[in-house]
């Protein structure tokens, strides 16, 4: 990486950090680029030199988080003895991570809604590129969805691999392919977490702690995955 | 009911039907009162004579659907032998009903978000009224949330009762009170359904039919509820 590239990469990270702060404390619609420029101590022009618009920057936060998970998770999972243990460990980390900071699933929801409204599903576009091309896409509003989806797929690959490990060592059911099981786990975890945040006042009213719900939902997931 | 009341009630139902059509075919933000008046063949002034604003009318649709479920469900459930069978039957009906028309859970999400932003949670306000007072509230923008919550609670009571039946006949786990189990079931079903709609393009891409996901999720729920 040249010095110029290094400088650009450092700046990109500073902006993403500032944006993450802004999006974590208020709804997407309330955040604007001026505020992010202020937080990052940059001019509006400099900010736009890095990111075309708010949505591009938003997806870049999500993408960065997937990259972070790709760095951390494989090491954490290595010490778990069976495939099922690995899947349960990863599920617990995701549950806990998102309960602390729900921005990642706000971004994934935003992505899914954008994709549902898109003329061509991102999945089709994705299939037309090589991995090298995908990894080299510039950051623009046109490529934001595809760049994000590329990291999402790499993250999903971690799930596919550990589910396959579990099917091979006999700890996970084999009646569905790893990609299907992985998708079902995502639907389950994301759906439950989303609702837990949404009905938080009902949980308070019923004196039902989030920890109890989380514990039952994880037990539940284990039972679903067992052969 | 006087003839005047009967006429008003008939008119209210016509408007709700027209509104339900409008909200089923486009996002909440895109619907406006003029369009609903047109669909119901009414003047704008007459429409506002019945409903203060769009949100009030929106909640009234949800409320009407809960009333409908209160009418239908007890009869359907009577023939199921055990408490667990009753809960599974009800869960299946909700899964299937919402897969056909997702408006009910759009409304419940709208309600939860409004309640999360409200200064006083609706649960606290609700506790200050008698059942008779709640059932007699006029339809206004001030009472819309409370009127909706009242029917939601009556609907939840169906769940509490059949869960209790299952705990008494030994088919449902007894380590959690019926109200907590009912809330966990709601989180589960609503969360999973919401995600299934959201990631429909991913399911198509993976060739994973919604029916397969639904089947596994229902098996899963049964395992969670068993003692």
Coordinates of C-alpha atoms in Angstrom, one line a residue:
Chain A
X1 CA 0.0 0.0 0.0
X2 CA 1.4 3.4 -1.0
X3 CA 1.6 6.3 1.5
X4 CA -1.3 7.9 -0.2
X5 CA -3.4 4.8 0.0
X6 CA -2.4 4.4 3.7
X7 CA -3.5 7.9 4.4
X8 CA -6.8 7.4 2.6
X9 CA -7.4 4.1 4.5
X10 CA -6.7 5.8 7.8
X11 CA -9.1 8.7 6.9
X12 CA -11.8 6.2 5.9
X13 CA -11.6 4.5 9.3
X14 CA -11.9 7.8 11.1
X15 CA -15.0 8.7 9.1
X16 CA -16.6 5.3 9.7
X17 CA -16.0 5.5 13.4
X18 CA -17.6 9.0 13.5
X19 CA -20.6 7.7 11.4
X20 CA -21.0 4.7 13.6
X21 CA -21.4 6.9 16.6
X22 CA -23.9 9.1 14.8
X23 CA -26.0 6.1 13.6
X24 CA -25.9 4.4 17.0
X25 CA -27.5 7.2 18.9
X26 CA -30.3 8.2 16.5
X27 CA -32.5 6.8 13.8
X28 CA -31.1 6.6 10.2
X29 CA -33.4 9.3 8.9
X30 CA -32.3 11.8 11.5
X31 CA -28.6 11.5 10.7
X32 CA -27.1 13.8 8.1
X33 CA -23.7 14.1 6.4
X34 CA -22.9 17.6 7.9
X35 CA -23.2 16.1 11.4
X36 CA -20.8 13.2 10.5
X37 CA -18.3 15.7 9.0
X38 CA -18.4 17.7 12.2
X39 CA -17.9 14.6 14.4
X40 CA -14.9 13.5 12.2
X41 CA -13.5 17.1 12.3
X42 CA -13.6 17.2 8.5
X43 CA -15.1 19.6 5.9
X44 CA -18.2 18.5 4.1
X45 CA -16.2 18.5 0.8
X46 CA -13.6 16.1 2.2
X47 CA -16.3 13.8 3.6
X48 CA -17.9 13.6 0.1
X49 CA -14.5 12.9 -1.4
X50 CA -14.6 9.6 0.5
X51 CA -18.3 8.7 0.5
X52 CA -20.9 9.7 -2.1
X53 CA -23.9 9.8 0.3
X54 CA -25.2 8.8 3.6
X55 CA -26.4 5.3 2.5
X56 CA -23.0 4.4 1.1
X57 CA -21.4 5.3 4.4
X58 CA -24.0 3.4 6.3
X59 CA -23.4 0.2 4.4
X60 CA -19.6 0.7 4.8
X61 CA -20.1 0.6 8.6
X62 CA -21.9 -2.7 8.3
X63 CA -19.2 -4.1 6.0
X64 CA -16.5 -3.1 8.4
X65 CA -18.3 -4.9 11.2
X66 CA -18.5 -8.1 9.0
X67 CA -14.8 -7.8 8.4
X68 CA -14.2 -7.5 12.1
X69 CA -16.2 -10.6 12.7
X70 CA -14.3 -12.5 10.1
X71 CA -11.1 -11.6 11.9
X72 CA -12.3 -12.5 15.4
X73 CA -14.6 -15.5 15.0
X74 CA -12.4 -18.2 13.5
X75 CA -10.0 -18.0 16.4
X76 CA -12.7 -18.0 19.0
X77 CA -14.4 -21.0 17.3
X78 CA -11.2 -23.0 17.1
X79 CA -11.3 -24.1 20.7
X80 CA -14.9 -25.4 20.6
X81 CA -14.7 -29.2 20.3
X82 CA -17.7 -30.0 18.1
X83 CA -19.5 -28.3 15.2
X84 CA -22.6 -27.8 17.3
X85 CA -20.5 -26.2 20.0
X86 CA -19.0 -23.8 17.4
X87 CA -22.5 -22.9 16.1
X88 CA -23.8 -22.3 19.6
X89 CA -20.8 -20.2 20.5
X90 CA -21.1 -18.1 17.4
X91 CA -24.9 -17.7 18.0
X92 CA -24.3 -16.6 21.6
X93 CA -21.7 -14.0 20.5
X94 CA -24.1 -12.6 17.9
X95 CA -26.9 -12.4 20.4
X96 CA -24.7 -10.7 23.0
X97 CA -23.1 -8.4 20.5
X98 CA -26.3 -7.2 19.0
X99 CA -28.0 -6.7 22.4
X100 CA -25.2 -4.3 23.2
X101 CA -25.3 -2.4 19.9
X102 CA -28.2 -3.0 17.5
X103 CA -26.7 -1.0 14.6
X104 CA -25.6 -4.1 12.7
X105 CA -29.1 -5.4 12.4
X106 CA -30.5 -2.0 11.6
X107 CA -28.0 -2.0 8.7
X108 CA -28.8 -5.5 7.6
X109 CA -32.6 -4.6 7.6
X110 CA -31.8 -1.5 5.6
X111 CA -29.9 -3.7 3.1
X112 CA -32.7 -6.3 2.8
X113 CA -35.3 -3.6 2.2
X114 CA -33.1 -1.9 -0.4
X115 CA -32.6 -5.3 -2.1
X116 CA -36.3 -6.1 -2.0
X117 CA -37.0 -2.9 -3.9
X118 CA -34.1 -3.2 -6.3
X119 CA -35.0 -4.1 -9.9
X120 CA -32.4 -6.9 -10.0
X121 CA -31.7 -8.8 -6.8
X122 CA -28.1 -8.3 -5.6
X123 CA -27.7 -12.1 -5.6
X124 CA -27.9 -12.1 -9.4
X125 CA -25.4 -9.3 -9.8
X126 CA -23.0 -10.9 -7.3
X127 CA -22.9 -14.1 -9.3
X128 CA -21.6 -12.2 -12.4
X129 CA -18.4 -11.1 -10.6
X130 CA -15.2 -12.9 -9.6
X131 CA -14.1 -12.8 -6.0
X132 CA -11.1 -10.6 -7.0
X133 CA -13.4 -8.1 -8.8
X134 CA -15.7 -8.0 -5.8
X135 CA -12.8 -7.3 -3.4
X136 CA -11.6 -4.5 -5.6
X137 CA -14.8 -2.6 -6.1
X138 CA -14.4 1.2 -5.4
X139 CA -16.6 2.8 -2.7
X140 CA -19.4 4.5 -4.6
X141 CA -23.2 4.7 -4.2
X142 CA -23.5 2.3 -7.2
X143 CA -21.4 -0.4 -5.6
X144 CA -22.4 0.1 -1.9
X145 CA -24.9 -2.8 -1.9
X146 CA -22.6 -5.2 -3.7
X147 CA -19.6 -4.4 -1.5
X148 CA -21.8 -5.0 1.5
X149 CA -23.2 -8.2 0.2
X150 CA -19.7 -9.5 -0.6
X151 CA -18.7 -9.2 3.1
X152 CA -22.0 -10.6 4.2
X153 CA -21.4 -13.7 2.1
X154 CA -17.9 -14.1 3.5
X155 CA -19.4 -13.9 7.0
X156 CA -22.0 -16.4 6.0
X157 CA -19.3 -18.7 4.9
X158 CA -18.0 -19.0 8.5
X159 CA -21.5 -20.3 9.4
X160 CA -21.6 -22.7 6.4
X161 CA -18.2 -24.2 7.4
X162 CA -19.0 -24.8 11.1
X163 CA -22.4 -26.3 10.2
X164 CA -20.7 -28.6 7.8
X165 CA -18.2 -29.5 10.5
X166 CA -21.2 -30.4 12.8
X167 CA -22.8 -32.5 10.1
X168 CA -19.6 -34.4 9.6
X169 CA -18.9 -35.0 13.3
X170 CA -22.6 -36.0 13.8
X171 CA -23.6 -33.2 16.2
X172 CA -25.8 -31.3 13.7
X173 CA -28.8 -32.6 11.8
X174 CA -28.0 -33.6 8.2
X175 CA -31.5 -33.4 6.6
X176 CA -30.8 -29.9 5.3
X177 CA -27.8 -28.5 3.5
X178 CA -25.5 -26.1 5.5
X179 CA -26.6 -23.1 3.5
X180 CA -30.2 -23.7 4.4
X181 CA -29.5 -24.3 8.0
X182 CA -27.4 -21.2 8.2
X183 CA -30.2 -19.1 6.6
X184 CA -32.7 -20.6 9.1
X185 CA -30.4 -19.7 12.0
X186 CA -30.0 -16.2 10.7
X187 CA -33.8 -15.8 10.4
X188 CA -34.2 -17.1 13.9
X189 CA -31.5 -15.0 15.7
X190 CA -32.2 -11.8 13.8
X191 CA -36.0 -12.1 14.1
X192 CA -35.9 -12.8 17.9
X193 CA -33.4 -10.1 18.6
X194 CA -35.3 -7.5 16.6
X195 CA -38.5 -8.4 18.5
X196 CA -36.7 -8.3 21.9
X197 CA -35.7 -4.7 21.2
X198 CA -39.1 -3.8 19.8
X199 CA -41.2 -5.2 22.7
X200 CA -38.8 -4.0 25.5
X201 CA -41.6 -2.2 27.3
X202 CA -43.8 -5.3 27.3
X203 CA -40.9 -7.3 28.8
X204 CA -40.4 -4.6 31.5
X205 CA -44.2 -4.7 32.2
X206 CA -44.2 -8.5 32.5
X207 CA -41.0 -8.5 34.5
X208 CA -39.5 -10.9 32.0
X209 CA -35.7 -10.2 31.8
X210 CA -34.1 -10.1 28.3
X211 CA -31.5 -12.6 29.7
X212 CA -34.3 -15.2 30.4
X213 CA -35.6 -14.8 26.8
X214 CA -32.1 -15.1 25.4
X215 CA -31.4 -18.2 27.4
X216 CA -34.6 -20.0 26.3
X217 CA -34.0 -18.9 22.7
X218 CA -30.5 -20.4 22.7
X219 CA -31.6 -23.7 24.3
X220 CA -34.3 -23.7 21.6
X221 CA -31.8 -23.2 18.8
X222 CA -29.6 -26.1 20.1
X223 CA -32.7 -28.4 20.1
X224 CA -33.4 -27.4 16.5
X225 CA -29.9 -28.2 15.3
X226 CA -29.5 -31.5 17.0
X227 CA -29.9 -34.6 14.8
Chain B
X1 CA -78.0 -0.1 19.5
X2 CA -80.1 2.8 18.1
X3 CA -80.6 3.1 14.3
X4 CA -78.1 6.0 14.3
X5 CA -75.5 3.9 16.1
X6 CA -76.1 1.0 13.7
X7 CA -75.6 3.3 10.7
X8 CA -72.4 4.7 12.2
X9 CA -71.1 1.2 12.9
X10 CA -71.9 0.1 9.4
X11 CA -70.1 3.1 8.0
X12 CA -67.1 2.5 10.3
X13 CA -66.8 -1.1 8.9
X14 CA -66.9 0.2 5.3
X15 CA -64.1 2.7 6.0
X16 CA -62.0 0.1 7.8
X17 CA -62.4 -2.3 4.8
X18 CA -61.3 0.4 2.4
X19 CA -58.4 1.4 4.5
X20 CA -57.2 -2.2 4.9
X21 CA -57.1 -2.5 1.1
X22 CA -55.0 0.7 0.9
X23 CA -52.6 -0.3 3.6
X24 CA -52.2 -3.9 2.3
X25 CA -51.0 -2.7 -1.1
X26 CA -48.5 0.0 -0.2
X27 CA -46.3 1.2 2.7
X28 CA -47.9 3.1 5.5
X29 CA -46.2 6.4 4.6
X30 CA -47.5 6.3 1.0
X31 CA -51.2 6.0 2.0
X32 CA -53.2 9.2 2.5
X33 CA -56.7 9.9 3.8
X34 CA -57.9 11.3 0.5
X35 CA -57.2 7.9 -1.2
X36 CA -59.1 6.1 1.6
X37 CA -62.1 8.4 1.2
X38 CA -62.1 7.7 -2.5
X39 CA -61.9 4.0 -2.0
X40 CA -64.8 4.1 0.5
X41 CA -66.8 6.5 -1.8
X42 CA -67.0 9.1 0.9
X43 CA -66.1 12.8 1.1
X44 CA -63.0 13.8 3.0
X45 CA -65.2 15.5 5.5
X46 CA -67.2 12.4 6.2
X47 CA -64.1 10.3 6.6
X48 CA -62.7 12.8 9.2
X49 CA -66.0 12.7 11.0
X50 CA -65.2 9.0 11.8
X51 CA -61.4 9.0 12.2
X52 CA -59.2 11.9 13.3
X53 CA -56.2 10.9 11.3
X54 CA -54.5 8.1 9.4
X55 CA -52.8 6.5 12.4
X56 CA -56.1 6.2 14.3
X57 CA -57.6 4.5 11.4
X58 CA -54.6 2.2 11.0
X59 CA -54.8 1.1 14.6
X60 CA -58.5 0.5 14.2
X61 CA -57.8 -2.0 11.4
X62 CA -55.5 -3.9 13.7
X63 CA -58.0 -3.8 16.5
X64 CA -60.7 -5.1 14.3
X65 CA -58.5 -8.0 13.3
X66 CA -57.8 -8.9 17.0
X67 CA -61.6 -8.9 17.5
X68 CA -62.0 -11.3 14.6
X69 CA -59.4 -13.6 16.1
X70 CA -61.2 -13.5 19.4
X71 CA -64.4 -14.7 17.6
X72 CA -62.8 -17.5 15.6
X73 CA -60.0 -18.9 17.7
X74 CA -61.8 -20.3 20.8
X75 CA -64.1 -22.5 18.6
X76 CA -61.1 -23.8 16.5
X77 CA -59.2 -24.5 19.7
X78 CA -62.0 -26.4 21.5
X79 CA -61.5 -29.5 19.4
X80 CA -57.7 -29.8 20.1
X81 CA -57.2 -32.4 22.9
X82 CA -54.2 -31.0 24.9
X83 CA -53.0 -27.5 25.8
X84 CA -49.9 -28.0 23.7
X85 CA -52.0 -29.0 20.7
X86 CA -54.1 -25.8 21.2
X87 CA -50.9 -23.7 21.3
X88 CA -49.5 -25.4 18.2
X89 CA -52.8 -25.0 16.3
X90 CA -53.0 -21.3 17.2
X91 CA -49.3 -20.8 16.2
X92 CA -49.9 -22.4 12.9
X93 CA -53.0 -20.3 12.2
X94 CA -51.0 -17.1 13.0
X95 CA -48.1 -18.2 10.8
X96 CA -50.3 -19.0 7.9
X97 CA -52.5 -16.0 8.3
X98 CA -49.6 -13.5 8.4
X99 CA -47.8 -15.2 5.5
X100 CA -51.0 -14.5 3.5
X101 CA -51.4 -10.9 4.6
X102 CA -48.7 -9.2 6.7
X103 CA -50.7 -6.1 7.5
X104 CA -51.3 -7.2 11.1
X105 CA -47.7 -7.4 12.0
X106 CA -46.9 -4.1 10.3
X107 CA -49.6 -2.6 12.6
X108 CA -48.2 -4.3 15.7
X109 CA -44.7 -3.1 14.8
X110 CA -46.1 0.5 14.3
X111 CA -47.8 0.2 17.7
X112 CA -44.6 -1.0 19.5
X113 CA -42.5 1.8 18.0
X114 CA -45.1 4.4 18.9
X115 CA -45.2 2.9 22.4
X116 CA -41.4 2.9 22.7
X117 CA -41.4 6.6 21.9
X118 CA -44.3 7.5 24.2
X119 CA -43.6 9.4 27.4
X120 CA -45.7 7.0 29.4
X121 CA -45.8 3.4 28.3
X122 CA -49.3 2.3 27.3
X123 CA -49.1 -0.5 29.9
X124 CA -49.1 2.1 32.7
X125 CA -52.1 4.0 31.3
X126 CA -54.0 0.7 30.7
X127 CA -53.7 -0.3 34.4
X128 CA -55.5 2.9 35.4
X129 CA -58.8 2.0 33.6
X130 CA -61.5 -0.6 34.3
X131 CA -62.4 -3.1 31.6
X132 CA -65.7 -1.3 31.1
X133 CA -64.0 2.0 30.6
X134 CA -61.6 0.5 28.1
X135 CA -64.4 -1.1 26.1
X136 CA -66.2 2.3 25.9
X137 CA -63.4 4.5 24.8
X138 CA -64.4 6.7 21.8
X139 CA -62.3 6.5 18.6
X140 CA -60.0 9.5 18.7
X141 CA -56.3 10.0 18.0
X142 CA -55.8 10.3 21.8
X143 CA -57.3 7.0 22.6
X144 CA -56.2 5.0 19.5
X145 CA -53.2 3.4 21.1
X146 CA -55.1 2.4 24.3
X147 CA -58.1 1.0 22.3
X148 CA -55.7 -1.1 20.3
X149 CA -53.8 -2.3 23.3
X150 CA -57.0 -3.3 25.0
X151 CA -57.9 -5.7 22.1
X152 CA -54.3 -6.9 22.0
X153 CA -54.5 -7.8 25.7
X154 CA -57.8 -9.7 25.1
X155 CA -56.1 -11.6 22.3
X156 CA -53.1 -12.4 24.5
X157 CA -55.6 -13.7 27.1
X158 CA -56.5 -16.5 24.7
X159 CA -52.8 -17.5 24.7
X160 CA -52.5 -17.3 28.5
X161 CA -55.5 -19.6 28.9
X162 CA -54.4 -22.3 26.6
X163 CA -50.8 -22.3 27.9
X164 CA -52.3 -22.7 31.4
X165 CA -54.4 -25.6 30.1
X166 CA -51.2 -27.2 28.8
X167 CA -49.4 -26.6 32.1
X168 CA -52.3 -28.2 34.0
X169 CA -52.5 -31.3 31.7
X170 CA -48.7 -31.7 31.7
X171 CA -48.1 -31.1 28.0
X172 CA -46.4 -27.7 28.5
X173 CA -43.3 -26.8 30.6
X174 CA -44.2 -25.2 34.0
X175 CA -40.9 -23.4 34.8
X176 CA -42.2 -20.1 33.4
X177 CA -45.6 -18.4 34.1
X178 CA -48.1 -18.5 31.2
X179 CA -47.7 -14.7 30.5
X180 CA -44.0 -15.1 30.1
X181 CA -44.3 -18.2 27.8
X182 CA -46.9 -16.3 25.8
X183 CA -44.6 -13.3 25.3
X184 CA -41.7 -15.6 24.3
X185 CA -44.0 -17.3 21.7
X186 CA -45.0 -13.9 20.3
X187 CA -41.4 -12.8 20.1
X188 CA -40.5 -16.0 18.3
X189 CA -43.4 -16.1 15.8
X190 CA -43.4 -12.5 15.0
X191 CA -39.7 -12.3 14.7
X192 CA -39.4 -15.3 12.4
X193 CA -42.3 -14.2 10.2
X194 CA -40.9 -10.7 9.9
X195 CA -37.5 -12.0 8.8
X196 CA -39.0 -14.5 6.4
X197 CA -40.7 -11.6 4.6
X198 CA -37.6 -9.5 4.8
X199 CA -35.1 -12.0 3.4
X200 CA -37.5 -13.5 0.7
X201 CA -34.9 -12.8 -2.0
X202 CA -32.3 -14.7 -0.1
X203 CA -34.7 -17.7 0.3
X204 CA -35.4 -17.7 -3.5
X205 CA -31.6 -17.5 -4.2
X206 CA -30.9 -20.4 -1.9
X207 CA -34.0 -22.3 -3.2
X208 CA -35.2 -22.7 0.4
X209 CA -39.1 -22.7 0.3
X210 CA -40.9 -20.6 2.9
X211 CA -42.9 -23.8 3.8
X212 CA -39.7 -25.6 4.8
X213 CA -38.7 -22.7 7.1
X214 CA -42.2 -22.6 8.6
X215 CA -42.2 -26.3 9.2
X216 CA -38.9 -26.3 11.0
X217 CA -39.8 -23.2 13.0
X218 CA -43.0 -24.9 14.2
X219 CA -41.3 -28.1 15.2
X220 CA -38.8 -25.9 17.0
X221 CA -41.6 -24.1 18.9
X222 CA -43.1 -27.5 20.0
X223 CA -39.7 -28.6 21.4
X224 CA -39.3 -25.3 23.3
X225 CA -42.8 -25.7 24.9
X226 CA -42.5 -29.4 25.9
X227 CA -41.7 -30.0 29.6

